[in-house]
Coordinates of C-alpha atoms in Angstrom, one line a residue:
Chain S
M800 CA -0.8 -11.9 -25.5
N801 CA 0.8 -14.0 -22.9
T802 CA 2.7 -17.2 -23.3
I803 CA 3.6 -18.2 -19.8
P804 CA 1.0 -20.5 -18.2
F805 CA -0.5 -19.2 -15.0
E806 CA -1.1 -21.2 -11.9
V807 CA -4.6 -21.2 -10.4
Q808 CA -5.2 -21.1 -6.6
T809 CA -8.5 -23.0 -6.8
L810 CA -9.7 -25.7 -9.1
A811 CA -13.1 -24.2 -9.0
Y812 CA -11.9 -21.1 -10.9
A813 CA -14.2 -21.6 -13.9
E814 CA -17.2 -22.4 -11.8
R815 CA -16.6 -19.1 -9.8
V816 CA -16.5 -17.1 -13.0
H817 CA -19.7 -18.6 -14.3
E818 CA -21.5 -18.0 -11.0
S819 CA -20.4 -14.4 -10.8
F820 CA -21.1 -13.7 -14.5
A821 CA -24.7 -15.0 -14.0
R822 CA -25.1 -12.4 -11.2
Q823 CA -24.1 -9.4 -13.4
G824 CA -27.3 -7.8 -14.6
A825 CA -25.2 -5.8 -17.0
M826 CA -24.2 -9.0 -18.9
Q827 CA -27.8 -10.0 -19.3
T828 CA -28.6 -6.5 -20.6
L829 CA -25.7 -6.9 -23.2
G830 CA -27.0 -10.4 -24.1
A831 CA -23.4 -11.4 -23.4
R832 CA -22.2 -15.0 -23.2
L833 CA -19.0 -16.5 -21.6
G834 CA -16.7 -18.1 -24.2
L835 CA -13.2 -19.3 -23.2
V836 CA -12.6 -19.5 -19.4
A837 CA -9.0 -20.5 -18.8
P838 CA -6.4 -19.6 -16.2
G839 CA -5.7 -15.9 -16.9
A840 CA -7.9 -15.7 -20.0
V841 CA -11.6 -15.1 -20.5
D842 CA -13.6 -14.3 -23.6
I843 CA -17.1 -12.7 -23.7
E844 CA -19.3 -12.7 -26.8
L845 CA -22.3 -10.7 -27.7
D846 CA -24.5 -9.8 -30.7
W847 CA -25.2 -6.3 -32.1
A848 CA -28.5 -4.9 -30.6
V849 CA -30.1 -1.5 -31.0
G850 CA -30.1 -1.1 -27.2
L851 CA -26.3 -1.0 -27.2
T852 CA -25.7 1.6 -29.8
Q853 CA -24.4 5.2 -30.0
Q854 CA -25.9 7.8 -32.4
H855 CA -24.4 6.3 -35.6
G856 CA -25.7 2.8 -34.9
F857 CA -22.3 1.4 -33.9
L858 CA -21.8 -0.3 -30.5
H859 CA -21.4 2.4 -27.9
A860 CA -17.8 2.7 -26.7
G861 CA -19.1 2.3 -23.2
M862 CA -20.8 -1.0 -24.0
V863 CA -17.6 -2.2 -25.7
A864 CA -15.9 -1.2 -22.4
T865 CA -18.5 -2.9 -20.3
A866 CA -17.8 -6.3 -22.0
L867 CA -14.0 -5.8 -22.0
D868 CA -14.0 -4.8 -18.4
S869 CA -15.9 -8.0 -17.4
A870 CA -13.6 -10.1 -19.6
C871 CA -10.6 -8.6 -18.0
G872 CA -12.1 -8.8 -14.5
Y873 CA -12.9 -12.5 -14.9
A874 CA -9.5 -13.2 -16.4
G875 CA -8.1 -11.8 -13.2
L876 CA -10.5 -13.7 -11.0
T877 CA -9.4 -17.1 -12.4
L878 CA -6.1 -16.6 -10.7
M879 CA -7.2 -15.2 -7.4
A880 CA -7.6 -16.9 -4.1
E881 CA -10.9 -18.7 -3.4
D882 CA -12.1 -16.1 -0.9
A883 CA -11.2 -13.1 -3.0
A884 CA -13.5 -10.8 -4.8
V885 CA -12.3 -8.7 -7.8
L886 CA -12.8 -4.9 -8.2
T887 CA -11.7 -2.8 -11.1
I888 CA -9.5 0.1 -10.0
E889 CA -9.2 1.7 -13.4
F890 CA -9.3 1.0 -17.1
K891 CA -8.4 2.8 -20.3
I892 CA -9.8 2.0 -23.7
N893 CA -8.6 3.0 -27.2
L894 CA -11.2 2.9 -29.9
L895 CA -9.4 1.9 -33.0
A896 CA -12.3 1.7 -35.4
P897 CA -16.1 2.1 -35.2
A898 CA -17.6 -1.0 -33.5
R899 CA -19.6 -2.1 -36.5
G900 CA -20.5 -5.7 -36.8
E901 CA -23.0 -8.5 -36.3
R902 CA -21.2 -10.0 -33.4
F903 CA -18.4 -9.1 -31.1
R904 CA -15.8 -11.0 -29.1
M905 CA -14.0 -9.4 -26.2
E906 CA -10.8 -11.0 -24.9
G907 CA -9.5 -10.4 -21.4
R908 CA -6.0 -11.5 -20.7
V909 CA -3.9 -11.3 -17.5
L910 CA -0.6 -9.6 -18.1
K911 CA 0.7 -9.6 -14.5
P912 CA -1.1 -11.4 -11.7
G913 CA -0.5 -10.2 -8.1
R914 CA -1.6 -10.8 -4.6
T915 CA -3.3 -7.4 -4.4
I916 CA -3.0 -5.8 -7.9
T917 CA -3.5 -7.6 -11.2
V918 CA -2.9 -6.0 -14.6
C919 CA -4.9 -7.2 -17.6
E920 CA -5.2 -6.4 -21.3
G921 CA -8.3 -6.7 -23.4
R922 CA -9.0 -6.7 -27.1
A923 CA -12.4 -6.3 -28.8
F924 CA -13.1 -7.7 -32.2
A925 CA -16.1 -7.0 -34.5
L926 CA -17.2 -10.0 -36.6
D927 CA -19.1 -9.8 -39.8
G928 CA -19.7 -13.1 -41.5
S929 CA -16.3 -14.8 -41.4
Q930 CA -14.3 -11.5 -41.1
E931 CA -13.0 -10.1 -37.9
K932 CA -11.5 -6.8 -37.1
L933 CA -9.8 -5.4 -34.0
V934 CA -11.9 -2.4 -32.9
A935 CA -10.6 -1.6 -29.3
T936 CA -7.9 -2.3 -26.8
M937 CA -8.1 -2.0 -23.0
G938 CA -5.6 -1.8 -20.2
C939 CA -7.1 -2.6 -16.9
T940 CA -6.0 -2.7 -13.2
L941 CA -7.8 -5.0 -10.8
M942 CA -7.7 -5.3 -7.0
A943 CA -8.3 -8.5 -5.1
V944 CA -10.5 -7.8 -2.1
T945 CA -11.0 -10.1 0.8
G946 CA -13.0 -9.8 4.0
R947 CA -15.2 -7.0 2.9
E948 CA -18.9 -7.2 3.8
N949 CA -21.3 -7.5 0.9
I950 CA -18.5 -8.2 -1.6
R951 CA -18.0 -11.8 -2.9
H952 CA -16.3 -12.7 -6.1
Chain O
M1383 CA -13.7 22.2 -13.5
N1384 CA -13.3 25.0 -16.0
T1385 CA -13.9 28.7 -15.4
I1386 CA -13.3 30.2 -18.9
P1387 CA -16.5 30.5 -20.9
F1388 CA -16.4 28.6 -24.2
E1389 CA -17.6 30.0 -27.5
V1390 CA -20.1 28.0 -29.5
Q1391 CA -20.0 27.7 -33.3
T1392 CA -23.8 27.1 -33.7
L1393 CA -26.7 28.4 -31.7
A1394 CA -28.4 25.1 -32.2
Y1395 CA -25.8 23.3 -30.0
A1396 CA -28.3 22.2 -27.4
E1397 CA -30.8 21.0 -30.0
R1398 CA -28.1 18.9 -31.7
V1399 CA -27.2 17.3 -28.4
H1400 CA -30.8 16.4 -27.6
E1401 CA -31.3 15.0 -31.2
S1402 CA -28.2 12.9 -31.0
F1403 CA -28.9 11.7 -27.5
A1404 CA -32.3 10.5 -28.6
R1405 CA -30.7 8.3 -31.2
Q1406 CA -28.4 6.5 -28.7
G1407 CA -30.0 3.2 -28.0
A1408 CA -27.5 2.8 -25.1
M1409 CA -28.9 5.8 -23.3
Q1410 CA -32.4 4.3 -23.4
T1411 CA -31.1 1.1 -22.1
L1412 CA -29.5 3.0 -19.2
G1413 CA -32.7 4.9 -18.6
A1414 CA -30.5 8.0 -18.9
R1415 CA -31.8 11.6 -19.1
L1416 CA -30.0 14.8 -20.2
G1417 CA -29.6 17.3 -17.4
L1418 CA -27.4 20.4 -18.0
V1419 CA -26.6 21.2 -21.6
A1420 CA -24.4 24.3 -21.8
P1421 CA -21.3 25.2 -23.9
G1422 CA -18.6 22.7 -22.9
A1423 CA -20.7 21.1 -20.2
V1424 CA -23.3 18.3 -20.2
D1425 CA -24.8 16.3 -17.4
I1426 CA -26.5 12.9 -17.7
E1427 CA -28.6 11.4 -14.9
L1428 CA -29.9 7.9 -14.4
D1429 CA -31.4 5.6 -11.7
W1430 CA -30.0 2.4 -10.3
A1431 CA -31.5 -0.6 -12.1
V1432 CA -30.6 -4.3 -11.8
G1433 CA -29.9 -4.5 -15.5
L1434 CA -26.9 -2.1 -15.0
T1435 CA -25.2 -4.0 -12.2
Q1436 CA -22.1 -6.0 -11.7
Q1437 CA -21.9 -9.1 -9.4
H1438 CA -22.1 -7.2 -6.1
G1439 CA -25.2 -5.1 -7.1
F1440 CA -23.3 -1.9 -7.7
L1441 CA -23.5 -0.1 -11.0
H1442 CA -21.1 -1.9 -13.4
A1443 CA -17.9 0.1 -14.1
G1444 CA -18.7 -0.1 -17.8
M1445 CA -22.2 1.4 -17.3
V1446 CA -20.7 4.2 -15.3
A1447 CA -18.2 4.6 -18.2
T1448 CA -21.0 4.5 -20.8
A1449 CA -22.8 7.5 -19.2
L1450 CA -19.6 9.4 -18.6
D1451 CA -18.5 8.8 -22.2
S1452 CA -21.7 10.2 -23.5
A1453 CA -21.6 13.2 -21.1
C1454 CA -18.0 14.0 -22.2
G1455 CA -18.8 13.4 -25.9
Y1456 CA -21.8 15.7 -25.8
A1457 CA -19.9 18.3 -23.8
G1458 CA -17.4 18.3 -26.7
L1459 CA -20.2 18.4 -29.4
T1460 CA -21.6 21.6 -28.0
L1461 CA -18.4 23.4 -29.1
M1462 CA -18.0 21.7 -32.5
A1463 CA -18.9 23.1 -36.0
E1464 CA -22.5 22.5 -37.2
D1465 CA -21.4 19.8 -39.7
A1466 CA -19.1 17.9 -37.3
A1467 CA -19.8 14.6 -35.7
V1468 CA -18.0 13.5 -32.6
L1469 CA -16.1 10.2 -32.0
T1470 CA -14.4 9.0 -28.9
I1471 CA -10.7 8.2 -29.5
E1472 CA -10.0 6.9 -26.0
F1473 CA -11.0 7.3 -22.4
K1474 CA -9.7 6.3 -19.0
I1475 CA -11.8 5.8 -15.9
N1476 CA -10.7 5.6 -12.3
L1477 CA -13.2 3.9 -10.0
L1478 CA -12.8 5.7 -6.6
A1479 CA -15.6 3.9 -4.7
P1480 CA -18.3 1.3 -5.4
A1481 CA -21.0 2.9 -7.5
R1482 CA -23.7 2.3 -4.9
G1483 CA -26.7 4.6 -4.9
E1484 CA -30.3 5.3 -5.9
R1485 CA -29.4 7.7 -8.6
F1486 CA -26.3 8.8 -10.5
R1487 CA -25.2 12.0 -12.1
M1488 CA -22.4 12.0 -14.7
E1489 CA -20.8 15.4 -15.5
G1490 CA -18.8 15.9 -18.8
R1491 CA -16.7 19.0 -19.1
V1492 CA -14.5 20.2 -21.9
L1493 CA -11.0 20.9 -20.7
K1494 CA -9.5 21.9 -24.0
P1495 CA -11.5 22.3 -27.2
G1496 CA -9.8 22.0 -30.6
R1497 CA -10.6 21.9 -34.3
T1498 CA -9.7 18.2 -34.5
I1499 CA -9.0 17.0 -31.0
T1500 CA -11.0 17.9 -27.9
V1501 CA -10.1 16.8 -24.3
C1502 CA -12.7 16.4 -21.7
E1503 CA -13.0 15.4 -18.0
G1504 CA -15.9 13.6 -16.4
R1505 CA -17.0 12.9 -12.9
A1506 CA -19.6 10.4 -11.7
F1507 CA -21.6 11.0 -8.5
A1508 CA -23.8 8.5 -6.6
L1509 CA -26.8 10.0 -4.9
D1510 CA -28.6 8.6 -1.9
G1511 CA -31.4 10.7 -0.5
S1512 CA -29.7 14.1 -0.2
Q1513 CA -26.1 12.8 0.0
E1514 CA -23.8 12.6 -3.0
K1515 CA -20.5 10.9 -3.4
L1516 CA -17.8 11.1 -6.1
V1517 CA -17.4 7.5 -7.4
A1518 CA -15.4 7.8 -10.7
T1519 CA -13.4 10.2 -12.8
M1520 CA -12.8 10.1 -16.5
G1521 CA -10.3 11.6 -18.9
C1522 CA -11.5 11.5 -22.5
T1523 CA -10.2 12.4 -26.0
L1524 CA -12.7 13.2 -28.7
M1525 CA -12.2 13.7 -32.5
A1526 CA -14.4 16.0 -34.6
V1527 CA -15.2 14.2 -37.8
T1528 CA -16.6 15.9 -40.9
G1529 CA -17.5 14.5 -44.4
R1530 CA -17.6 10.9 -43.5
E1531 CA -20.5 8.9 -44.9
N1532 CA -22.9 7.5 -42.4
I1533 CA -21.6 9.6 -39.5
R1534 CA -23.6 12.6 -38.4
H1535 CA -23.4 14.2 -35.0
Chain Z
M854 CA -9.4 20.3 -7.3
N855 CA -10.3 19.2 -3.8
T856 CA -11.9 21.2 -1.1
I857 CA -12.2 18.7 1.8
P858 CA -9.2 19.0 4.1
F859 CA -7.3 15.7 4.4
E860 CA -6.0 14.3 7.7
V861 CA -2.3 13.4 8.0
Q862 CA -1.1 10.3 9.8
T863 CA 2.2 11.8 10.8
L864 CA 3.3 15.3 11.5
A865 CA 6.5 14.6 9.7
Y866 CA 4.8 14.4 6.4
A867 CA 6.6 17.4 4.8
E868 CA 10.0 16.3 6.1
R869 CA 9.4 12.8 4.6
V870 CA 8.6 14.3 1.2
H871 CA 11.7 16.5 1.2
E872 CA 13.9 13.6 2.2
S873 CA 12.5 11.3 -0.4
F874 CA 12.6 14.0 -3.1
A875 CA 16.3 14.6 -2.4
R876 CA 17.0 10.9 -3.1
Q877 CA 15.3 11.0 -6.6
G878 CA 18.2 11.3 -9.1
A879 CA 15.6 12.1 -11.7
M880 CA 14.5 15.2 -9.9
Q881 CA 18.1 16.5 -9.9
T882 CA 18.3 15.7 -13.6
L883 CA 15.2 17.8 -14.2
G884 CA 16.5 20.6 -12.0
A885 CA 13.2 20.3 -10.2
R886 CA 12.4 22.0 -6.9
L887 CA 9.6 21.3 -4.4
G888 CA 7.1 24.1 -4.0
L889 CA 3.9 23.6 -2.0
V890 CA 4.0 20.6 0.3
A891 CA 0.6 20.4 2.1
P892 CA -1.7 17.5 3.1
G893 CA -2.7 15.9 -0.2
A894 CA -1.1 18.6 -2.4
V895 CA 2.5 18.9 -3.7
D896 CA 3.8 21.3 -6.4
I897 CA 7.1 20.7 -8.3
E898 CA 8.7 23.5 -10.3
L899 CA 11.4 23.4 -13.0
D900 CA 13.0 25.5 -15.7
W901 CA 13.2 24.8 -19.4
A902 CA 16.5 23.1 -20.3
V903 CA 17.7 21.6 -23.6
G904 CA 18.3 18.3 -21.9
L905 CA 14.6 17.9 -21.3
T906 CA 13.4 18.5 -24.8
Q907 CA 11.8 16.6 -27.6
Q908 CA 12.6 17.2 -31.3
H909 CA 10.7 20.5 -31.6
G910 CA 12.4 22.1 -28.5
F911 CA 9.3 21.7 -26.3
L912 CA 9.5 19.9 -23.0
H913 CA 9.4 16.1 -23.8
A914 CA 6.0 14.6 -22.8
G915 CA 7.9 12.1 -20.7
M916 CA 9.7 14.8 -18.8
V917 CA 6.4 16.5 -18.1
A918 CA 5.1 13.1 -16.9
T919 CA 8.2 12.6 -14.7
A920 CA 7.6 15.8 -12.8
L921 CA 3.8 15.2 -12.6
D922 CA 4.3 11.6 -11.4
S923 CA 6.5 12.8 -8.6
A924 CA 4.1 15.6 -7.7
C925 CA 1.2 13.1 -7.5
G926 CA 3.3 10.5 -5.7
Y927 CA 4.4 12.9 -3.1
A928 CA 0.9 14.4 -2.7
G929 CA -0.2 10.8 -1.9
L930 CA 2.8 10.2 0.4
T931 CA 1.8 13.2 2.6
L932 CA -1.3 11.2 3.7
M933 CA 0.2 7.8 4.1
A934 CA 1.3 6.1 7.3
E935 CA 4.8 6.8 8.7
D936 CA 6.1 3.4 7.7
A937 CA 4.6 3.3 4.2
A938 CA 6.4 3.8 0.9
V939 CA 4.6 4.9 -2.2
L940 CA 4.7 3.2 -5.6
T941 CA 3.0 4.3 -8.8
I942 CA 0.8 1.6 -10.3
E943 CA -0.2 3.5 -13.4
F944 CA -0.7 7.0 -14.8
K945 CA -2.2 8.5 -17.8
I946 CA -1.3 11.9 -19.3
N947 CA -3.2 14.1 -21.8
L948 CA -1.0 16.6 -23.6
L949 CA -3.3 19.6 -24.2
A950 CA -0.7 22.0 -25.7
P951 CA 3.0 21.9 -26.6
A952 CA 5.0 22.3 -23.3
R953 CA 6.6 25.6 -24.4
G954 CA 7.7 28.0 -21.7
E955 CA 10.6 29.3 -19.5
R956 CA 9.4 27.6 -16.4
F957 CA 6.9 24.9 -15.5
R958 CA 4.8 24.1 -12.4
M959 CA 3.4 20.6 -11.9
E960 CA 0.6 20.3 -9.4
G961 CA -0.2 16.9 -7.8
R962 CA -3.5 16.6 -5.8
V963 CA -5.0 13.7 -4.0
L964 CA -8.5 13.0 -5.2
K965 CA -9.2 9.9 -3.0
P966 CA -6.8 8.7 -0.3
G967 CA -7.0 5.0 0.7
R968 CA -5.2 2.5 3.0
T969 CA -3.8 0.6 0.0
I970 CA -4.8 2.6 -3.1
T971 CA -4.7 6.4 -3.5
V972 CA -5.9 8.2 -6.6
C973 CA -4.4 11.6 -7.6
E974 CA -4.8 14.2 -10.3
G975 CA -2.0 16.3 -11.7
R976 CA -1.9 19.5 -13.8
A977 CA 1.1 20.9 -15.6
F978 CA 1.4 24.6 -16.3
A979 CA 3.9 26.4 -18.6
L980 CA 4.9 29.8 -17.5
D981 CA 6.3 32.6 -19.7
G982 CA 6.8 35.9 -18.0
S983 CA 3.6 36.4 -16.0
Q984 CA 1.5 34.2 -18.2
E985 CA 0.6 30.6 -17.4
K986 CA -1.0 28.0 -19.5
L987 CA -2.4 24.5 -18.7
V988 CA -0.4 22.1 -20.9
A989 CA -1.1 18.6 -19.5
T990 CA -3.3 16.7 -17.1
M991 CA -2.6 13.4 -15.3
G992 CA -4.7 10.7 -13.6
C993 CA -2.5 8.6 -11.4
T994 CA -3.0 5.5 -9.1
L995 CA -0.6 5.0 -6.2
M996 CA -0.1 2.0 -3.9
A997 CA 1.1 2.3 -0.3
V998 CA 3.7 -0.4 0.4
T999 CA 4.8 -1.5 3.8
G1000 CA 7.3 -4.1 5.0
R1001 CA 9.0 -4.6 1.7
E1002 CA 12.8 -4.9 1.8
N1003 CA 14.7 -2.1 0.1
I1004 CA 11.7 0.1 -0.2
R1005 CA 11.3 3.1 2.1
H1006 CA 9.2 6.1 1.3
Chain C
M1421 CA 2.4 -7.5 -31.0
N1422 CA 1.4 -7.0 -34.6
T1423 CA 1.8 -9.5 -37.5
I1424 CA 0.5 -7.5 -40.5
P1425 CA 3.3 -5.7 -42.3
F1426 CA 2.8 -2.0 -42.6
E1427 CA 3.4 0.1 -45.7
V1428 CA 5.7 3.1 -45.5
Q1429 CA 5.0 6.4 -47.3
T1430 CA 8.6 7.3 -47.7
L1431 CA 11.8 5.2 -48.1
A1432 CA 13.6 7.7 -45.9
Y1433 CA 11.6 6.6 -42.8
A1434 CA 14.6 5.3 -40.9
E1435 CA 16.7 8.3 -41.7
R1436 CA 13.9 10.6 -40.5
V1437 CA 13.7 8.7 -37.2
H1438 CA 17.4 8.9 -36.6
E1439 CA 17.5 12.7 -37.5
S1440 CA 14.6 13.5 -35.1
F1441 CA 16.0 11.2 -32.3
A1442 CA 19.3 13.1 -32.5
R1443 CA 17.4 16.4 -31.9
Q1444 CA 15.7 15.1 -28.7
G1445 CA 17.7 16.5 -25.8
A1446 CA 15.8 14.2 -23.5
M1447 CA 17.2 11.1 -25.3
Q1448 CA 20.7 12.3 -24.7
T1449 CA 19.9 12.9 -21.0
L1450 CA 18.7 9.3 -20.8
G1451 CA 21.8 8.0 -22.6
A1452 CA 19.3 6.4 -25.0
R1453 CA 20.2 4.6 -28.2
L1454 CA 18.0 3.6 -31.2
G1455 CA 17.8 -0.1 -31.7
L1456 CA 15.4 -1.6 -34.2
V1457 CA 13.9 0.9 -36.7
A1458 CA 11.4 -0.9 -38.9
P1459 CA 8.0 0.1 -40.4
G1460 CA 5.7 0.5 -37.4
A1461 CA 8.3 -0.7 -34.9
V1462 CA 11.1 1.1 -33.0
D1463 CA 13.2 0.0 -30.0
I1464 CA 15.1 2.3 -27.7
E1465 CA 17.8 1.1 -25.3
L1466 CA 19.4 2.7 -22.3
D1467 CA 21.5 1.8 -19.3
W1468 CA 20.7 2.4 -15.6
A1469 CA 22.1 5.7 -14.3
V1470 CA 21.6 7.4 -11.0
G1471 CA 20.3 10.5 -12.7
L1472 CA 17.3 8.5 -13.9
T1473 CA 16.2 7.1 -10.6
Q1474 CA 13.3 7.5 -8.1
Q1475 CA 13.8 7.3 -4.4
H1476 CA 14.4 3.6 -4.2
G1477 CA 17.1 3.5 -6.9
F1478 CA 14.8 2.0 -9.6
L1479 CA 14.3 3.8 -12.9
H1480 CA 11.8 6.6 -12.3
A1481 CA 8.4 5.7 -13.9
G1482 CA 8.5 9.0 -15.7
M1483 CA 11.9 8.0 -17.3
V1484 CA 10.5 4.7 -18.3
A1485 CA 7.6 6.6 -19.8
T1486 CA 9.9 9.1 -21.6
A1487 CA 11.7 6.3 -23.4
L1488 CA 8.5 4.4 -24.2
D1489 CA 6.8 7.6 -25.5
S1490 CA 9.7 8.2 -27.9
A1491 CA 9.7 4.5 -29.0
C1492 CA 6.0 4.7 -29.7
G1493 CA 6.2 8.1 -31.3
Y1494 CA 9.0 7.0 -33.7
A1495 CA 7.2 3.8 -34.5
G1496 CA 4.3 6.0 -35.6
L1497 CA 6.6 8.3 -37.5
T1498 CA 7.9 5.5 -39.6
L1499 CA 4.5 5.2 -41.3
M1500 CA 3.6 8.9 -41.7
A1501 CA 3.9 11.1 -44.8
E1502 CA 7.2 12.7 -45.5
D1503 CA 6.0 16.2 -44.5
A1504 CA 4.3 15.1 -41.3
A1505 CA 5.5 15.7 -37.7
V1506 CA 4.3 13.6 -34.8
L1507 CA 2.9 14.8 -31.6
T1508 CA 1.8 12.7 -28.6
I1509 CA -1.9 13.3 -27.7
E1510 CA -1.9 11.1 -24.6
F1511 CA -0.4 8.0 -23.1
K1512 CA -1.1 5.6 -20.3
I1513 CA 1.5 3.5 -18.6
N1514 CA 1.1 0.5 -16.2
L1515 CA 4.0 -0.2 -14.0
L1516 CA 4.1 -4.0 -13.6
A1517 CA 7.2 -4.3 -11.5
P1518 CA 10.0 -2.1 -10.2
A1519 CA 12.2 -1.0 -13.1
R1520 CA 15.3 -2.6 -11.6
G1521 CA 18.1 -3.6 -14.0
E1522 CA 21.4 -2.9 -15.6
R1523 CA 19.9 -2.0 -19.0
F1524 CA 16.4 -1.4 -20.4
R1525 CA 14.8 -1.9 -23.8
M1526 CA 11.6 -0.1 -24.7
E1527 CA 9.6 -1.4 -27.6
G1528 CA 7.2 0.9 -29.5
R1529 CA 4.8 -0.8 -31.9
V1530 CA 2.0 0.6 -34.1
L1531 CA -1.3 -1.1 -33.5
K1532 CA -3.4 1.0 -35.8
P1533 CA -1.9 3.6 -38.2
G1534 CA -4.1 6.4 -39.5
R1535 CA -4.0 9.6 -41.6
T1536 CA -4.5 11.8 -38.5
I1537 CA -4.5 9.5 -35.5
T1538 CA -2.2 6.6 -34.9
V1539 CA -2.4 4.2 -31.9
C1540 CA 0.7 2.4 -30.5
E1541 CA 1.6 0.0 -27.8
G1542 CA 4.8 0.0 -25.9
R1543 CA 6.6 -2.5 -23.6
A1544 CA 9.5 -1.9 -21.3
F1545 CA 11.9 -4.7 -20.4
A1546 CA 14.6 -4.6 -17.7
L1547 CA 17.7 -6.6 -18.4
D1548 CA 20.1 -8.1 -15.9
G1549 CA 22.8 -10.3 -17.4
S1550 CA 21.0 -12.6 -19.7
Q1551 CA 17.6 -12.2 -18.0
E1552 CA 14.8 -9.9 -19.1
K1553 CA 11.6 -8.9 -17.4
L1554 CA 8.6 -7.0 -18.6
V1555 CA 8.3 -4.0 -16.2
A1556 CA 5.8 -1.7 -18.0
T1557 CA 3.3 -1.4 -20.8
M1558 CA 2.1 1.7 -22.5
G1559 CA -0.9 2.6 -24.7
C1560 CA -0.3 5.8 -26.7
T1561 CA -2.2 8.0 -29.1
L1562 CA -0.3 10.1 -31.7
M1563 CA -1.4 12.8 -34.1
A1564 CA 0.2 13.5 -37.4
V1565 CA 0.7 17.2 -37.9
T1566 CA 1.4 19.0 -41.1
G1567 CA 1.9 22.6 -42.0
R1568 CA 2.5 23.9 -38.5
E1569 CA 5.2 26.5 -38.1
N1570 CA 8.1 25.4 -35.9
I1571 CA 7.1 21.7 -36.0
R1572 CA 9.0 19.3 -38.2
H1573 CA 9.2 15.6 -37.6

């Protein structure tokens, strides 16, 4: 969704994302894995599991949102200063189709980086065999936080 | 958030909510319990658990959203026709404070019911001992679906 | 929507809102007037006019949003430091009913004030004779900006 | 933002958009003009004017939203049945940069068309001389309405 290359503020951007991701209990609960980790772009992948479903057996909208929020948050973190942590201020998700599939890929992309505020977009795809389908889109606002006790990336 | 009593279309509204809730694998993953189930109003409660956290140990915004989305969806379902299922079209969440607490209560409230479209509001509270704090608000749009294969409430 | 009284940082909060409102060309185009101006709460009123309509003769959703955004923005400004200007980061509006009426009142309320980020809620009411009807709700995120050239409240 | 061509349900889709646009008093107030009108894609253009400004002289976020909402709504209308009218259910806008410019172009694009619900994305660009800058993005949910008194496209 973005064609302008972003500049990173630390060469350790990918390492920081992997470290932080490993500390998210929620990502382990989702069985989520990091895919692409590039400046301004992070993908998260996961498999369907009964523990992630709503009443019709599709992925729960909130679980789609959980993976999209992390993808967007980490996309933003790749561009932040080395001592910054990232917090989500708000996000909005549109569910375009039931999240029915064997696997899912959530793409987080920075639309506009900023010193304090970063805006991201996310897209969630359901994969069945070789087919993939767009099932949700997210708009997300992040804040870079520095110097707060108990908060590191 | 609403003072006008809503009319139900089936006396079995609470039973339907409990049945559907029991089929949501995601609610079991969250360790979530149904609290209040009244016409246009549903509360969901859960305890802090490491499997629900983001990297700072707070409840992951997506997990807050998962419980709020279910609370809003079931609040909407209480007012829908007996043969209707409920799907979330979109929601937006504002994170007002880190979701830090021992327990959490998510309140879903119908703002405007409709034959096809229902609009809800949700509020998430973090509880520590006897203190409670508003940590997130949600705006949510639901659609009542009838006659679709594989979708029941 | 909020029962905790907010503390102001300047006694000139109402004067600042009136001054800033008078500089908004958009408010004059809407024929909008300031109603309530209290700490964390601002109302804006306007009359129906053909220049504000969509194709069915109702108030255009964007015009409802324009007045709600100003009401929320000024509600936020009442609580900000004397040298701060207010910018809207994002807002979301749910249209609950066609905005049909003789007059309209848009209420902006601070939900959570902050040094950098303030979150507000807005409600738009359509008035016909003595009847009033909720037609839209808004969730809105504001940023306090200081020290930027060309931006004053 | 979309690469799959959409199918129209009436060859008069562009005529319907122009007719409806001409009935929007708000578009005249904005001095707005229709640009591109294609299946699933509508552009709206307008010039800066003092009557559209917020307190710093930039385009008011609500005026940006008004043009984006019409662009999205008409993008959706191009794909709807001949007897359908379009109503906005909700939209969310992220303001990425102050809307400062001589002219503006708002792009509305259908992301997912549907019999009842259509989801669109919008982007607003500020133009100064030959430079253009992305200043806002919108996510928007539309409903196709048929058979309601007093509502035609």
